[in-house]
Coordinates of C-alpha atoms and ligand atoms in Angstrom, one line a residue:
M1 CA 4.2 135.9 73.1
Q2 CA 5.4 134.6 69.7
K3 CA 8.7 132.6 70.0
Q4 CA 11.7 134.8 69.1
K5 CA 14.2 134.0 66.4
I6 CA 17.6 134.7 67.8
L7 CA 21.0 135.4 66.2
I8 CA 24.2 135.2 68.2
V9 CA 27.2 137.0 66.6
G10 CA 30.5 136.3 68.3
S11 CA 33.6 134.2 68.4
G12 CA 31.8 130.9 68.3
G13 CA 33.4 129.8 71.5
G14 CA 32.4 128.4 74.9
R15 CA 30.8 131.8 75.7
E16 CA 28.5 131.7 72.7
H17 CA 27.5 128.0 73.3
A18 CA 26.7 128.8 77.0
I19 CA 24.6 131.8 76.0
G20 CA 22.7 129.7 73.4
W21 CA 22.3 126.9 76.0
K22 CA 20.7 129.3 78.5
L23 CA 18.5 131.2 76.0
A24 CA 17.2 127.9 74.6
Q25 CA 15.7 127.2 78.1
S26 CA 13.4 130.1 77.7
P27 CA 9.8 129.3 76.7
N28 CA 9.9 132.2 74.3
A29 CA 13.1 131.1 72.5
G30 CA 12.6 130.0 68.9
E31 CA 15.3 129.0 66.5
I32 CA 18.8 130.1 67.3
F33 CA 21.5 130.9 64.7
F34 CA 25.2 131.3 65.4
A35 CA 27.8 133.3 63.4
S36 CA 30.1 131.7 64.0
G37 CA 29.5 128.4 65.9
N38 CA 31.0 125.1 66.9
A39 CA 30.0 121.5 67.2
G40 CA 28.1 122.2 70.4
T41 CA 26.1 125.1 68.9
A42 CA 25.3 123.0 65.8
K43 CA 23.4 120.6 68.0
M44 CA 21.1 123.3 69.4
G45 CA 20.8 125.6 66.5
T46 CA 22.2 126.5 63.1
N47 CA 25.7 127.6 62.4
L48 CA 25.9 130.1 59.7
E49 CA 28.7 130.4 57.1
I50 CA 28.6 134.2 57.5
K51 CA 31.7 135.6 59.2
A52 CA 31.1 137.5 62.5
D53 CA 32.5 140.7 61.0
D54 CA 30.6 140.6 57.7
I55 CA 28.0 143.2 58.8
T56 CA 26.3 143.5 55.4
S57 CA 25.7 139.8 55.1
L58 CA 24.5 139.6 58.8
I59 CA 22.0 142.4 58.2
E60 CA 20.8 140.8 55.0
F61 CA 20.3 137.4 56.9
A62 CA 18.6 139.0 59.9
K63 CA 16.1 140.8 57.5
K64 CA 15.5 137.7 55.3
E65 CA 15.0 135.4 58.2
S66 CA 13.0 137.9 60.3
I67 CA 15.3 137.6 63.3
N68 CA 13.7 139.1 66.3
L69 CA 16.8 139.6 68.5
T70 CA 20.5 139.6 67.8
L71 CA 23.2 139.4 70.5
A72 CA 26.8 140.8 69.8
T73 CA 29.0 138.9 72.2
S74 CA 32.7 139.2 71.4
D75 CA 35.2 142.1 71.4
N76 CA 36.2 142.2 67.7
V77 CA 32.5 142.1 66.7
L78 CA 31.7 145.0 69.0
A79 CA 34.7 147.0 67.7
S80 CA 33.5 146.5 64.1
G81 CA 30.4 148.5 64.9
V82 CA 27.8 145.8 64.3
V83 CA 25.5 147.2 66.9
D84 CA 25.4 150.6 65.4
E85 CA 24.7 149.2 61.9
F86 CA 21.9 146.9 63.0
K87 CA 20.3 149.8 64.9
K88 CA 20.6 152.1 61.9
V89 CA 18.4 149.8 59.9
G90 CA 15.9 149.2 62.8
L91 CA 17.0 145.7 63.8
K92 CA 16.9 144.8 67.5
I93 CA 20.4 144.0 68.8
W94 CA 21.9 143.6 72.3
G95 CA 25.4 144.9 73.0
P96 CA 27.3 148.2 73.3
T97 CA 27.8 150.6 70.4
K98 CA 31.2 151.0 68.9
A99 CA 31.8 154.2 70.8
A100 CA 30.8 152.6 74.1
S101 CA 32.9 149.5 73.6
Q102 CA 35.9 151.7 73.0
I103 CA 36.4 151.3 76.7
E104 CA 37.7 147.8 75.8
W105 CA 39.2 148.2 72.3
S106 CA 41.4 151.2 73.2
K107 CA 43.4 151.0 76.3
T108 CA 44.5 154.6 76.1
F109 CA 40.9 155.7 75.8
S110 CA 40.0 153.5 78.7
K111 CA 42.8 154.8 81.0
D112 CA 41.9 158.4 80.1
F113 CA 38.3 157.6 80.9
M114 CA 39.3 156.2 84.3
R115 CA 41.4 159.4 85.0
R116 CA 38.6 161.7 83.9
H117 CA 36.1 160.1 86.2
N118 CA 38.4 159.5 89.1
L119 CA 38.1 155.7 89.0
P120 CA 40.7 153.7 91.0
T121 CA 43.3 152.2 88.7
A122 CA 47.1 151.7 88.4
K123 CA 49.1 155.0 87.9
F124 CA 49.9 155.4 84.2
E125 CA 51.1 157.5 81.3
T126 CA 50.2 157.1 77.6
F127 CA 52.6 157.6 74.7
N128 CA 52.4 157.8 70.9
D129 CA 56.1 158.8 70.6
Y130 CA 58.6 156.1 71.0
G131 CA 61.4 158.4 72.2
Q132 CA 59.4 159.8 75.0
A133 CA 58.1 156.4 76.1
K134 CA 61.7 155.1 76.2
K135 CA 62.8 158.1 78.3
Y136 CA 59.8 157.5 80.7
I137 CA 60.6 153.8 81.4
A138 CA 64.3 154.7 82.2
N139 CA 63.1 156.2 85.5
H140 CA 60.1 153.8 86.2
S141 CA 60.1 151.4 89.1
L142 CA 60.1 147.6 88.4
P143 CA 58.2 145.6 87.3
I144 CA 56.9 147.9 84.4
V145 CA 53.6 147.0 82.8
I146 CA 53.5 147.9 79.0
K147 CA 50.2 147.7 77.1
A148 CA 49.6 148.1 73.4
D149 CA 46.6 150.4 72.8
G150 CA 44.4 148.2 70.6
L151 CA 43.1 144.7 70.6
A152 CA 46.0 142.2 70.4
F153 CA 44.4 138.8 70.8
G154 CA 44.9 139.1 74.6
K155 CA 48.7 139.3 74.1
G156 CA 49.1 143.1 74.2
V157 CA 50.1 143.3 77.9
V158 CA 53.7 142.7 78.9
I159 CA 54.9 142.7 82.5
C160 CA 58.6 143.6 82.3
Q161 CA 60.9 142.5 85.1
S162 CA 63.9 144.6 84.0
Q163 CA 64.6 147.9 82.2
K164 CA 66.2 145.9 79.4
E165 CA 63.1 143.8 78.9
A166 CA 60.9 147.0 79.0
E167 CA 63.1 148.6 76.3
K168 CA 62.9 145.6 74.1
T169 CA 59.1 145.3 74.6
L170 CA 58.6 148.9 73.7
E171 CA 60.7 148.5 70.5
D172 CA 58.7 145.4 69.6
I173 CA 55.4 147.1 70.0
M174 CA 56.1 150.7 68.8
V175 CA 58.8 150.2 66.2
K176 CA 58.6 146.6 64.9
K177 CA 54.8 146.8 65.3
I178 CA 54.4 143.1 66.3
F179 CA 50.7 143.9 67.1
G180 CA 50.3 146.1 64.0
D181 CA 48.5 149.4 64.4
S182 CA 47.5 148.3 68.0
G183 CA 51.0 149.5 68.9
N184 CA 50.7 153.1 67.6
E185 CA 50.1 154.1 71.2
V186 CA 51.1 152.4 74.5
V187 CA 50.1 152.6 78.1
I188 CA 52.9 152.3 80.6
E189 CA 51.7 151.6 84.2
E190 CA 52.5 150.7 87.7
F191 CA 52.4 147.0 88.7
L192 CA 49.5 146.1 91.0
I193 CA 49.5 143.3 93.6
G194 CA 46.5 141.3 94.9
P195 CA 44.0 138.7 93.9
E196 CA 42.6 139.4 90.5
I197 CA 38.8 139.1 90.1
S198 CA 36.2 139.5 87.4
I199 CA 33.1 141.7 87.9
H200 CA 30.2 141.8 85.4
A201 CA 27.4 144.3 85.4
L202 CA 24.5 144.3 83.0
S203 CA 23.3 147.8 82.0
D204 CA 20.6 149.2 79.7
G205 CA 22.2 152.6 79.8
K206 CA 19.9 153.8 82.5
S207 CA 20.1 151.2 85.3
Y208 CA 22.2 148.2 86.0
K209 CA 22.4 144.9 87.8
I210 CA 25.6 143.6 89.2
F211 CA 26.4 139.8 88.9
P212 CA 28.2 137.7 91.5
S213 CA 32.0 137.8 91.6
S214 CA 34.1 135.4 89.6
Q215 CA 37.7 134.6 89.0
D216 CA 39.5 133.4 85.8
H217 CA 42.9 131.6 85.7
K218 CA 44.7 133.2 82.8
R219 CA 48.0 131.4 82.7
I220 CA 48.4 128.1 80.9
G221 CA 50.2 126.3 83.8
D222 CA 49.4 125.3 87.4
G223 CA 50.5 127.9 90.0
D224 CA 49.9 130.7 87.4
K225 CA 53.0 129.8 85.5
G226 CA 53.6 130.1 81.8
L227 CA 52.0 132.1 79.1
N228 CA 48.8 134.1 79.2
T229 CA 45.8 132.4 77.6
G230 CA 42.2 133.4 76.9
G231 CA 41.4 131.9 80.3
M232 CA 41.8 128.3 81.6
G233 CA 39.1 128.1 84.3
V234 CA 36.7 130.2 86.2
I235 CA 35.0 129.9 89.6
G236 CA 32.2 131.9 91.1
P237 CA 30.9 133.3 93.3
L238 CA 34.2 133.9 95.2
P239 CA 34.2 132.8 98.8
F240 CA 36.9 135.4 99.6
V241 CA 35.0 138.4 98.3
S242 CA 32.7 139.7 101.1
K243 CA 29.4 141.4 100.7
E244 CA 31.0 144.6 101.9
M245 CA 33.7 144.3 99.2
M246 CA 31.0 143.9 96.5
E247 CA 29.2 147.0 97.8
R248 CA 32.5 148.9 97.7
I249 CA 33.2 147.7 94.1
E250 CA 29.7 148.8 93.1
K251 CA 30.0 152.2 94.7
E252 CA 33.6 153.0 93.7
I253 CA 33.8 151.3 90.3
V254 CA 30.6 150.1 88.7
A255 CA 28.2 152.9 89.4
P256 CA 30.6 155.8 88.6
A257 CA 31.9 154.0 85.5
L258 CA 28.4 153.6 84.1
K259 CA 27.5 157.2 85.0
G260 CA 30.7 158.4 83.4
M261 CA 29.8 156.6 80.2
S262 CA 26.4 158.3 80.2
D263 CA 27.9 161.7 81.1
D264 CA 30.3 161.4 78.2
G265 CA 27.4 160.8 75.8
T266 CA 28.1 157.1 75.2
P267 CA 25.7 155.3 77.6
F268 CA 26.7 151.7 78.0
E269 CA 24.2 149.0 77.1
G270 CA 25.4 145.4 77.6
I271 CA 27.8 143.7 79.9
L272 CA 30.5 145.9 81.5
Y273 CA 33.2 143.6 82.8
P274 CA 36.0 145.3 84.7
S275 CA 38.8 143.0 85.8
L276 CA 40.0 144.2 89.2
M277 CA 43.0 143.7 91.5
L278 CA 42.0 143.7 95.2
T279 CA 45.1 145.6 96.4
A280 CA 46.1 146.7 99.9
D281 CA 44.7 150.1 98.9
G282 CA 41.3 148.7 97.8
P283 CA 39.9 147.4 94.5
K284 CA 41.7 148.8 91.4
I285 CA 40.7 148.4 87.8
I286 CA 43.1 146.5 85.5
E287 CA 41.0 146.9 82.5
F288 CA 37.4 147.2 81.2
N289 CA 35.8 144.7 78.8
A290 CA 32.6 145.5 77.0
R291 CA 31.2 141.9 76.9
F292 CA 30.9 138.7 78.9
G293 CA 34.2 137.1 79.8
D294 CA 35.0 133.7 78.3
P295 CA 34.9 131.4 80.4
E296 CA 33.3 133.7 83.0
C297 CA 30.1 133.6 81.0
Q298 CA 29.8 129.8 81.2
V299 CA 29.9 130.1 85.0
Y300 CA 27.3 132.9 85.0
M301 CA 25.0 130.8 82.7
R302 CA 25.2 127.9 85.2
L303 CA 24.5 130.2 88.2
L304 CA 21.6 132.2 86.6
D305 CA 18.1 131.0 87.7
S306 CA 16.1 133.6 85.8
D307 CA 15.1 133.5 82.1
L308 CA 18.0 135.0 80.2
L309 CA 15.9 135.9 77.2
E310 CA 13.6 137.9 79.3
I311 CA 16.5 139.7 80.9
I312 CA 18.1 140.5 77.5
N313 CA 14.8 141.8 76.1
A314 CA 14.3 144.0 79.1
C315 CA 17.8 145.4 78.6
V316 CA 17.3 146.2 74.9
D317 CA 13.9 147.8 75.8
K318 CA 15.6 149.8 78.5
K319 CA 13.4 148.3 81.2
L320 CA 16.1 146.5 83.2
E321 CA 14.9 148.2 86.3
K322 CA 11.7 146.2 86.2
V323 CA 13.3 142.7 86.2
E324 CA 14.6 140.8 89.2
I325 CA 17.7 138.7 88.3
E326 CA 17.7 135.5 90.5
W327 CA 20.8 133.5 91.1
K328 CA 21.0 129.9 92.2
N329 CA 22.3 129.5 95.7
V330 CA 25.3 127.3 94.5
F331 CA 28.9 127.6 93.3
A332 CA 29.9 127.0 89.7
C333 CA 33.1 126.3 87.9
N334 CA 34.2 125.9 84.3
I335 CA 37.5 124.2 83.4
A336 CA 39.0 124.6 80.0
L337 CA 40.4 121.6 78.1
A338 CA 42.9 122.9 75.6
S339 CA 44.9 121.5 72.6
G340 CA 48.5 120.5 73.2
G341 CA 50.8 123.4 72.4
Y342 CA 48.1 126.1 73.2
P343 CA 48.6 129.1 73.6
G344 CA 51.3 128.6 71.1
N345 CA 50.9 126.5 67.9
Y346 CA 48.7 123.5 68.1
E347 CA 47.2 120.9 65.8
K348 CA 43.5 120.7 64.9
G349 CA 41.3 117.8 63.8
R350 CA 41.9 115.5 66.8
L351 CA 39.1 113.1 67.5
I352 CA 37.3 113.9 70.9
S353 CA 35.8 111.1 72.9
G354 CA 33.7 111.0 76.1
I355 CA 31.8 114.3 75.8
D356 CA 28.4 112.6 76.2
K357 CA 29.6 110.4 79.0
A358 CA 30.9 113.3 80.9
G359 CA 27.7 115.2 80.4
L360 CA 25.7 112.4 82.0
E361 CA 27.4 113.1 85.4
Q362 CA 25.3 115.0 87.9
E363 CA 25.3 118.8 87.6
I364 CA 27.8 118.7 84.7
V365 CA 27.4 120.6 81.4
V366 CA 30.1 120.4 78.8
F367 CA 30.3 123.6 76.7
H368 CA 32.1 123.4 73.3
A369 CA 34.6 126.0 72.3
G370 CA 37.1 125.0 69.5
T371 CA 35.2 122.0 68.1
T372 CA 33.8 121.1 64.8
I373 CA 32.1 118.1 63.1
K374 CA 34.2 116.2 60.5
D375 CA 32.8 113.1 58.9
G376 CA 30.1 113.0 61.5
K377 CA 32.6 113.0 64.4
T378 CA 33.4 115.8 66.9
V379 CA 37.0 116.9 66.5
T380 CA 39.2 119.7 67.9
N381 CA 39.2 123.0 66.0
G382 CA 40.9 125.6 68.3
G383 CA 43.1 126.3 71.3
R384 CA 40.5 126.0 74.0
V385 CA 38.4 123.0 72.9
L386 CA 35.9 122.3 75.7
G387 CA 34.8 123.8 79.0
V388 CA 33.6 121.3 81.6
S389 CA 31.2 123.1 84.0
A390 CA 29.8 122.0 87.3
T391 CA 27.6 123.4 90.1
G392 CA 27.5 122.3 93.8
N393 CA 26.9 123.4 97.3
T394 CA 30.5 124.1 98.1
L395 CA 33.3 125.2 95.9
E396 CA 35.4 122.1 96.8
K397 CA 32.6 119.7 95.8
T398 CA 31.9 121.7 92.6
L399 CA 35.5 121.4 91.5
G400 CA 35.7 117.8 92.5
K401 CA 32.7 117.0 90.2
A402 CA 34.2 118.8 87.3
Y403 CA 37.6 117.1 87.6
K404 CA 35.8 113.7 87.8
A405 CA 33.9 114.4 84.7
I406 CA 37.0 115.5 82.8
E407 CA 38.5 112.0 83.3
K408 CA 35.8 110.7 80.9
I409 CA 37.0 113.0 78.1
S410 CA 40.0 112.6 76.0
F411 CA 41.8 113.8 72.8
E412 CA 45.4 113.6 71.7
G413 CA 47.4 116.3 73.4
M414 CA 44.6 117.4 75.8
Q415 CA 45.9 119.7 78.6
Y416 CA 44.1 121.5 81.4
R417 CA 45.0 123.1 84.7
K418 CA 44.7 120.9 87.8
D419 CA 44.6 123.7 90.3
I420 CA 41.5 125.8 89.3
G421 CA 40.1 127.4 92.4
K422 CA 42.9 126.2 94.7
K423 CA 44.2 129.7 95.4
A424 CA 40.7 131.1 96.0
L425 CA 40.1 128.4 98.6
S426 CA 43.2 129.4 100.5
L427 CA 42.4 133.2 100.6
K428 CA 40.9 134.9 103.6
K429 CA 37.8 137.1 103.1
Q430 CA 38.6 140.5 101.7
R431 CA 36.7 143.5 103.0
Ligands
AMP1 P1 44.9 141.5 79.6 O1 45.6 140.8 78.4 O2 44.6 142.9 79.3 O3 43.8 140.7 80.1 O4 46.0 141.5 80.8 C1 46.7 140.3 81.0 C2 47.0 140.2 82.5 O5 48.1 141.1 82.8 C3 45.9 140.6 83.5 O6 45.0 139.6 83.6 C4 46.7 140.9 84.7 O7 46.9 139.7 85.4 C5 48.0 141.4 84.2 N1 48.1 142.8 84.4 C6 47.6 143.8 83.6 N2 47.9 145.0 84.1 C7 48.5 144.9 85.3 C8 49.0 145.7 86.3 N3 49.0 147.0 86.2 N4 49.6 145.1 87.4 C9 49.7 143.8 87.5 N5 49.2 142.9 86.6 C10 48.7 143.4 85.5
LIG2 N1 38.3 135.5 80.7 C1 39.0 136.6 80.1 C2 38.3 137.3 79.0 O1 37.3 137.0 78.6 O2 38.9 138.3 78.6

């Protein structure tokens, strides 16, 4: 087989670096291009100047360079309809269509989908009228969860501890439009209690393969304190999720959700990533994502034993049924190193030292996220800067290795969570 030229269109974060890193290990992988990229992807391929949402230029580039396979990997890229446009002109692309990825980019669509197909989720109502929404929260039990309909940079979910806070949140979203048009509609829902986990299933629209379970740590501070972030650290597979629980999740959530998408005329091709709460009443869906989680992806790329390029090609060709996906019999973690001030304001351009040294440690791979090259040096260029990933035979050892490697890395203001995986290690197996 001729080597394939690959284009990765996404947010240029740790997820994209990890996908590129894994694809590059395939004997059939040729040159890899990134729109956009970071200092890590620049070392393994070519970072393009083209913006990830500039579909016309991307198509022009893919045609000119005879790209064999494009991967669309981030939520805003999928919502822009890049997959549909590439397909229209006969270019091979991996990812869900705009209509299928609506399951992520519209929370009201997603919740209505769950109701229509009887999928377990928090009780909810949707509103496009501010007055009616306000009336509804007056009689709602606390805490009240309010979600803006559209994409809001991961900030569109507010958990309100009082009626007053809920009223203010509603006004901010629906009247003051702090998230713009994403706040034209809201979902108001019941608060769920239980450990939160990430499930990923790869589907070609006909069949699917479910990945091992994983868990992100979304808050900035230890003990799940402070503001929500894009994700500060992931572990997987989860020792507290039993085989029986995974079977239940597959039967009650993954299989009916994918069938529902097909039945609705929008078969799902790509990664369907529901985040779930394992409540006392069983697993319930918090939300659906239509892509790999970031940093969940970094953990999956470390755990995956099979050839990713072969799997993606099989998925695009709708032959997923024919491939076996093999996973390494280890645990993996990925710990984010973030800029000081993140998820609020932070400085860029801080010199980073020790990445190569950390990467020399056993079973350590350092994935770049918000980094760039300036005057030949690697500097910070975003909120989440690096992800230090490790693998090992036990979760404790894996985390220990990652934290030891982190000691080698430094940049001014660097912050990270010291308790990744701690809660998971203390949980009993859930059935
Ligand atoms: P999101 O920005 O959509 O990823 O949601 C942010 C976080 O809010 C989730 O990761 C959950 O921890 C939390 N969350 C969302 N919906 C609920 C709910 N109904 N009950 C409890 N927590 C929730
Ligand atoms: N890890 C959270 C996300 O990708 O949405």
